[in-house]
């Protein structure tokens, strides 16, 4: 597993410059006007759910990536700490978001402990890369990073039955496996963890001190939001 988790970091480092093709439905991720429109509508549903949380002073974004949600967080928090293992994605994020209230830190989330607590801890498309054996440890870290009464918000991929979430040249997800083989545009292949956490995350979050709810947006996304007791 340690090797896969290192590969996962290498994959996102190598993919940094092409990562947004997934988010913006370009190239291998372009599944046609209708599907793309649904994707963006569901993204909007998630963004609206995030905005409902209201303004906060401090937010921590885990696995911030190229900043597609960092700019939203910068709109609701006075100060955002955006953390990721990849210096390449953090650089793209910085250029895209251009907000002095966002502080960037490079860290491997499986070997990281928070040194402060935040009003909001946010992660998008990160939970699916946390293998079951690391879930309890990771949620402990999230609890430590959240102020009492503070909020957690996580969004990630549903097990999409339309098969239009991933790239056209990626294999279907194997329901028996927690791994997925990913390809870059140049054909290089990496194995990563891809989990599809469901409502059972709610009692799991409760074990880690959060009262949370689980929602879905349609075909593509789930999100969970909760408060630290
Ligand atoms: C699917 S992307 C999500 C990025 C962003 N949150 C978004 O919504 O687009 C996963 C991110 O996790 C980062 N990552 C992978 N392994 C990591 C690790 N061990 N610690 C911290 N970040 C990691 C990658 O660099 C990548 O930016």
Coordinates of C-alpha atoms and ligand atoms in Angstrom, one line a residue, residues 4-13 15-16 19-20 22-23 61-70 83-90 93 96 105-112 122-129 155-157 182 192 194, ligand 1:
X4 CA 0.6 2.8 -4.2
X5 CA 0.3 5.9 -2.0
X6 CA 3.6 7.1 -3.2
X7 CA 2.5 6.4 -6.8
X8 CA -0.6 8.3 -6.2
X9 CA 1.6 11.4 -5.3
X10 CA 3.7 10.8 -8.4
X11 CA 0.6 10.5 -10.6
X12 CA -0.8 13.8 -9.5
X13 CA 2.6 15.5 -9.8
X15 CA -0.7 15.1 -14.2
X16 CA -0.6 18.6 -12.8
X19 CA -5.5 17.8 -14.4
X20 CA -8.0 20.5 -15.2
X22 CA -11.0 16.4 -16.0
X23 CA -12.6 19.2 -14.1
X61 CA -8.1 22.7 2.4
X62 CA -6.7 19.2 2.3
X63 CA -5.3 18.0 -1.1
X64 CA -6.1 21.4 -2.6
X65 CA -4.9 20.5 -6.1
X66 CA -5.1 23.0 -8.9
X67 CA -7.5 25.3 -7.0
X68 CA -10.9 24.6 -8.5
X69 CA -12.4 24.8 -5.0
X70 CA -9.7 26.9 -3.4
X83 CA -2.2 21.8 1.5
X84 CA -1.1 19.3 -1.1
X85 CA 1.8 16.8 -1.6
X86 CA 2.5 18.2 -5.1
X87 CA 4.4 21.4 -5.6
X88 CA 3.4 21.4 -9.2
X89 CA -0.4 21.6 -8.5
X90 CA 0.2 24.2 -5.7
X93 CA -3.3 26.8 -7.8
X96 CA -5.1 30.6 -10.7
X105 CA 1.9 24.3 2.2
X106 CA 3.4 21.1 0.8
X107 CA 2.7 18.0 2.9
X108 CA 2.0 14.3 2.6
X109 CA -1.4 13.9 4.3
X110 CA -0.6 10.4 5.5
X111 CA 2.4 11.7 7.4
X112 CA 1.1 15.1 8.6
X122 CA -12.6 21.1 3.4
X123 CA -11.5 18.4 0.9
X124 CA -12.6 17.7 -2.6
X125 CA -11.9 14.5 -4.5
X126 CA -9.5 13.4 -1.8
X127 CA -11.5 11.0 0.3
X128 CA -11.6 8.6 -2.6
X129 CA -7.8 8.3 -2.4
X155 CA -17.0 16.1 -1.7
X156 CA -16.1 13.2 -4.0
X157 CA -17.1 10.9 -6.9
X182 CA -4.9 5.8 -14.7
X192 CA -4.0 4.7 -7.5
X194 CA -10.2 4.9 -5.8
Ligands
LIG1 C1 -8.2 14.2 -7.3 S1 -7.0 15.5 -6.9 C2 -8.1 16.6 -6.0 C3 -7.6 18.0 -6.1 C4 -8.6 19.1 -5.7 N1 -8.9 19.0 -4.4 C5 -9.8 19.2 -6.6 O1 -10.9 19.2 -6.2 O2 -9.6 19.2 -7.9 C6 -6.2 14.7 -5.5 C7 -5.1 15.6 -5.0 O3 -4.5 14.9 -3.9 C8 -3.1 15.2 -3.9 N2 -2.4 14.1 -3.2 C9 -2.2 12.8 -3.5 N3 -1.6 12.1 -2.5 C10 -1.4 13.0 -1.5 C11 -0.9 12.9 -0.2 N4 -0.4 11.7 0.2 N5 -0.8 14.0 0.6 C12 -1.3 15.2 0.1 N6 -1.9 15.4 -1.1 C13 -1.9 14.3 -1.9 C14 -2.7 15.3 -5.4 O4 -1.5 16.0 -5.6 C15 -3.9 15.9 -5.9 O5 -3.8 17.3 -6.0

